XYZ file of C-alpha atoms in Angstrom:
326
model
C -2.513 19.679 -0.287
C -1.273 16.807 1.833
C -2.649 16.728 5.365
C -0.057 17.889 7.876
C -1.853 16.587 10.938
C 0.289 14.409 13.102
C -1.389 11.442 14.636
C -0.602 9.626 17.827
C -3.459 7.201 17.480
C -1.474 3.988 17.869
C 0.947 5.141 20.546
C -1.687 6.899 22.621
C -3.948 3.866 22.455
C -1.147 1.673 23.745
C -0.281 4.168 26.489
C -3.858 4.422 27.694
C -4.218 0.663 27.710
C -1.233 0.389 30.019
C -3.132 2.418 32.616
C -6.413 0.488 32.414
C -7.380 -2.797 34.012
C -7.034 -5.763 31.720
C -10.057 -6.118 29.444
C -11.863 -9.386 28.977
C -10.786 -11.315 25.922
C -12.883 -10.921 22.812
C -15.286 -13.742 22.012
C -13.949 -13.856 18.439
C -10.495 -12.699 17.363
C -10.246 -11.690 13.722
C -6.887 -12.534 12.127
C -5.387 -9.509 10.356
C -2.426 -10.463 8.140
C 0.041 -8.249 6.297
C 3.601 -8.215 4.955
C 4.908 -5.077 6.705
C 7.265 -4.642 9.643
C 6.116 -4.194 13.245
C 7.709 -0.716 13.280
C 5.487 0.563 10.452
C 2.280 2.525 11.093
C 0.216 -0.004 9.139
C 1.031 -2.471 11.907
C 0.928 -0.206 14.961
C -2.387 1.309 13.900
C -3.830 -2.152 13.237
C -2.736 -3.350 16.681
C -4.489 -0.381 18.295
C -7.649 -1.237 16.334
C -8.145 -4.320 18.516
C -9.213 -2.295 21.533
C -11.379 0.020 19.459
C -13.226 -2.952 18.010
C -13.632 -4.641 21.380
C -15.144 -1.443 22.767
C -17.411 -0.953 19.749
C -18.726 -4.539 19.883
C -18.848 -5.042 23.673
C -15.984 -7.540 23.335
C -17.767 -9.726 20.796
C -14.907 -9.095 18.369
C -11.237 -8.242 18.637
C -8.277 -8.281 16.254
C -4.998 -10.192 16.320
C -2.418 -8.848 13.890
C 0.099 -11.059 12.068
C 2.872 -8.892 10.536
C 5.890 -9.422 8.286
C 4.497 -12.224 6.087
C 4.059 -14.486 9.123
C 0.855 -15.911 7.618
C 2.179 -15.936 4.060
C 3.269 -13.776 1.166
C 0.881 -11.245 -0.312
C -0.539 -13.685 -2.862
C -1.102 -16.208 -0.052
C -3.002 -13.876 2.258
C -5.220 -12.706 -0.607
C -6.143 -16.318 -1.264
C -6.609 -16.907 2.474
C -9.475 -14.418 2.634
C -11.756 -16.680 0.660
C -10.743 -19.780 2.605
C -11.256 -18.087 5.961
C -7.663 -18.756 7.068
C -7.258 -14.977 7.453
C -10.063 -12.503 8.140
C -8.583 -9.082 7.307
C -5.607 -8.111 5.168
C -3.729 -5.118 3.890
C -2.962 -5.608 0.219
C -1.867 -3.626 -2.801
C -4.504 -2.737 -5.364
C -2.664 -4.688 -8.026
C -2.889 -7.860 -5.954
C -6.637 -7.352 -5.500
C -6.734 -6.764 -9.249
C -5.907 -10.424 -9.823
C -9.519 -11.113 -8.835
C -11.158 -7.972 -10.267
C -9.045 -6.190 -12.851
C -10.537 -2.667 -12.773
C -9.611 -2.116 -9.090
C -5.958 -2.150 -10.219
C -6.277 1.250 -11.861
C -5.540 2.985 -8.553
C -2.127 1.313 -8.356
C -0.969 1.910 -11.912
C 2.055 4.178 -12.555
C 1.445 7.908 -13.029
C -2.312 7.367 -12.828
C -2.683 10.283 -10.392
C -1.467 13.828 -10.895
C -0.611 14.244 -7.214
C -1.722 13.327 -3.682
C -4.791 15.546 -3.895
C -5.996 13.726 -7.017
C -5.558 10.389 -5.219
C -7.342 11.687 -2.114
C -10.351 12.753 -4.178
C -10.354 9.376 -5.939
C -10.536 7.401 -2.686
C -13.637 9.400 -1.696
C -15.215 9.235 -5.152
C -18.215 7.381 -6.541
C -15.804 5.712 -8.956
C -13.848 4.078 -6.135
C -17.076 2.976 -4.436
C -18.230 1.346 -7.668
C -14.893 -0.416 -8.167
C -14.944 -1.645 -4.561
C -18.444 -3.039 -5.118
C -17.264 -4.728 -8.289
C -14.482 -6.402 -6.320
C -17.011 -7.587 -3.714
C -19.297 -8.952 -6.423
C -16.367 -10.888 -7.900
C -14.925 -12.259 -4.657
C -17.491 -11.932 -1.818
C -14.748 -10.071 0.117
C -15.321 -6.495 1.296
C -13.031 -3.489 0.829
C -13.319 -1.510 4.053
C -10.711 1.243 3.619
C -7.933 2.665 1.466
C -4.716 3.665 3.244
C -2.064 5.899 1.680
C 1.115 3.896 1.119
C 3.214 6.703 -0.302
C 4.861 7.755 -3.536
C 6.971 4.885 -4.878
C 10.581 5.746 -5.777
C 13.411 3.799 -7.390
C 16.466 2.864 -5.310
C 19.654 1.792 -7.070
C 23.429 1.849 -6.905
C 23.705 4.609 -9.500
C 21.737 7.817 -10.118
C 18.522 7.418 -12.113
C 17.669 10.799 -13.597
C 16.159 9.868 -16.968
C 14.357 6.850 -18.419
C 17.549 5.986 -20.306
C 19.311 5.438 -16.959
C 17.005 2.480 -16.319
C 17.580 0.731 -19.654
C 18.581 -2.869 -18.967
C 18.365 -2.418 -15.192
C 17.064 -5.467 -13.333
C 14.546 -4.043 -10.865
C 12.560 -5.931 -8.256
C 8.818 -5.367 -8.384
C 5.956 -6.987 -6.433
C 4.530 -10.149 -7.931
C 1.506 -8.648 -9.675
C 1.457 -8.099 -13.464
C 0.755 -4.362 -13.553
C 3.873 -3.607 -11.499
C 5.720 -4.447 -14.724
C 4.244 -1.435 -16.552
C 6.683 1.186 -15.248
C 9.902 -0.833 -15.766
C 8.835 -1.996 -19.199
C 7.971 1.573 -20.272
C 11.536 2.706 -19.522
C 13.382 -0.356 -20.851
C 14.171 -1.975 -17.494
C 13.805 -5.674 -16.695
C 11.224 -6.289 -13.937
C 11.943 -9.147 -11.530
C 8.998 -10.209 -9.322
C 10.361 -11.149 -5.888
C 8.434 -11.620 -2.629
C 8.662 -8.650 -0.270
C 10.402 -10.595 2.499
C 13.202 -11.574 0.101
C 14.040 -8.148 -1.367
C 16.806 -7.077 1.045
C 18.808 -10.252 0.372
C 18.239 -9.975 -3.380
C 19.670 -6.435 -3.342
C 22.526 -7.396 -1.048
C 23.554 -10.344 -3.244
C 23.129 -8.414 -6.493
C 20.347 -10.673 -7.756
C 18.641 -7.423 -8.767
C 20.088 -3.948 -9.352
C 17.235 -1.891 -7.947
C 13.828 -1.884 -6.289
C 10.994 0.616 -5.864
C 8.983 1.570 -2.773
C 7.893 4.633 -0.772
C 10.408 6.342 1.513
C 8.891 5.004 4.774
C 9.121 1.449 3.441
C 12.702 1.971 2.239
C 13.541 3.013 5.791
C 11.576 0.266 7.554
C 12.980 -2.521 5.363
C 16.483 -0.987 5.517
C 16.926 -1.055 1.738
C 19.117 2.054 2.042
C 21.762 -0.180 3.640
C 22.229 -2.051 0.357
C 21.486 0.743 -2.149
C 23.432 3.970 -2.508
C 20.866 6.080 -4.389
C 17.222 6.988 -3.846
C 15.745 8.503 -6.993
C 12.540 10.491 -6.427
C 10.613 9.182 -9.411
C 7.261 9.178 -7.578
C 6.016 6.855 -10.301
C 3.097 5.412 -8.320
C 0.896 7.207 -5.788
C 0.232 3.985 -3.979
C -2.295 2.771 -1.443
C -3.223 -0.348 0.499
C -6.689 -1.809 0.529
C -8.003 -3.089 3.839
C -10.134 -6.096 2.914
C -12.396 -8.218 5.123
C -12.872 -11.791 3.933
C -16.339 -12.942 2.962
C -16.453 -15.820 5.487
C -15.704 -13.470 8.408
C -18.050 -10.744 7.128
C -20.936 -13.143 6.632
C -20.741 -14.336 10.243
C -21.162 -10.804 11.634
C -24.492 -9.103 12.199
C -25.183 -5.694 10.698
C -24.259 -3.738 13.828
C -20.903 -5.490 14.199
C -20.146 -5.039 10.504
C -20.773 -1.326 10.947
C -18.506 -1.218 13.988
C -15.738 -3.048 12.133
C -16.041 -0.768 9.101
C -15.790 2.312 11.317
C -12.712 0.991 13.126
C -10.973 0.051 9.879
C -11.669 3.496 8.432
C -10.211 5.125 11.543
C -7.190 2.843 11.304
C -6.645 3.929 7.693
C -6.621 7.581 8.807
C -4.100 6.720 11.518
C -1.656 5.082 9.111
C -2.217 7.579 6.288
C -1.350 10.573 8.461
C 1.729 8.840 9.841
C 2.966 8.045 6.316
C 2.423 11.640 5.164
C 4.431 12.913 8.115
C 7.245 10.446 7.421
C 7.384 11.317 3.718
C 7.840 14.971 4.578
C 10.870 14.189 6.753
C 12.659 11.196 5.291
C 14.556 12.640 2.323
C 16.725 14.626 4.719
C 16.992 11.665 7.088
C 18.390 9.504 4.284
C 20.857 12.197 3.313
C 22.019 12.215 6.929
C 22.650 8.486 6.608
C 24.931 9.121 3.635
C 22.484 8.069 0.932
C 22.390 10.114 -2.286
C 18.802 11.351 -2.751
C 18.257 12.512 -6.331
C 15.577 14.950 -7.471
C 14.151 13.732 -10.784
C 12.403 15.451 -13.687
C 9.349 13.197 -13.809
C 8.115 14.537 -17.156
C 9.973 12.091 -19.437
C 8.994 9.173 -17.182
C 5.340 10.226 -17.286
C 5.350 10.446 -21.083
C 6.935 6.995 -21.394
C 4.326 5.383 -19.147
C 1.227 7.189 -20.419
C 1.586 5.440 -23.748
C 0.840 2.157 -21.925
C -2.056 3.343 -19.739
C -4.707 1.895 -22.035
C -2.535 -0.680 -23.766
C -2.725 -4.473 -23.647
C -1.777 -4.721 -19.960
C -4.586 -2.393 -18.806
C -7.230 -4.218 -16.769
C -9.737 -1.348 -16.940
C -11.733 0.097 -19.808
C -11.359 3.516 -21.396
C -14.474 4.855 -19.654
C -13.065 4.021 -16.193
C -9.750 5.638 -17.104
C -11.475 8.774 -18.382
C -13.586 9.057 -15.215
C -10.506 8.817 -13.012
C -8.615 11.413 -15.020
C -11.635 13.753 -14.874
C -11.624 13.842 -11.069
C -10.667 17.360 -9.993
């Protein structure tokens, strides 16, 4: 079952801070970059993490958050980790998979049966091993996995069957495995940077896009798309990654403090996303958007045929272990 806890982590942290004397500045500010809006819980929870980290490290470390692609697109900030131009990022698993292919399995379409399957995966030995493999390949450190939501297709016509997507030009993030779902149903994937999607939809450069409900709301895609189709084709998550250069400069105690804060931040954002997902379908309907329930069975069958095909960046044994998680 999805957690139904509501969390006021970010807002309460900000409220409490307003009542306290100003804290001394941190000796070192870690740069946390992401591509999401300031209104989204990924950002608000990350902002609140600054004060938690300052407290945990006696002000040796703090966090400055750079939202909305202000330090670069997702490919750029992934590259920046190794150069030390950014210290922490949120990124999709498929972007991290450019450096270590097997970690991508968690972001592949219809890889998880439901939220509970995903939740067990993120706490599994398999995920720990994949995270270590990523570290071995990059020297960067995966600190947390935050629920991003079920990804759904938005369009200007109902999408109820795979045939409805045939020939549709759909924006996807610029990572190869995001092509798997569109290609399985005969659509034409168009990789476009996140910051450019609204304009691409508005101008008709693409016919559709796919994202979780909270992101569709935050990025206002519903203003330029008339239909939200509940395909739930990816149970998606964001990795919180600390760059090797920043990690290597920290002593063991401060690394532990940072890891604890980033885990707590992931809980903050995850619970906020779950709450939003439970409420947003009706909110969109109130805004005049057509929200379509979809029989996911035919979509699942179309995609499963590609799970271990030529685009898979994991081996059969990894796939079998993930599917065996109960």
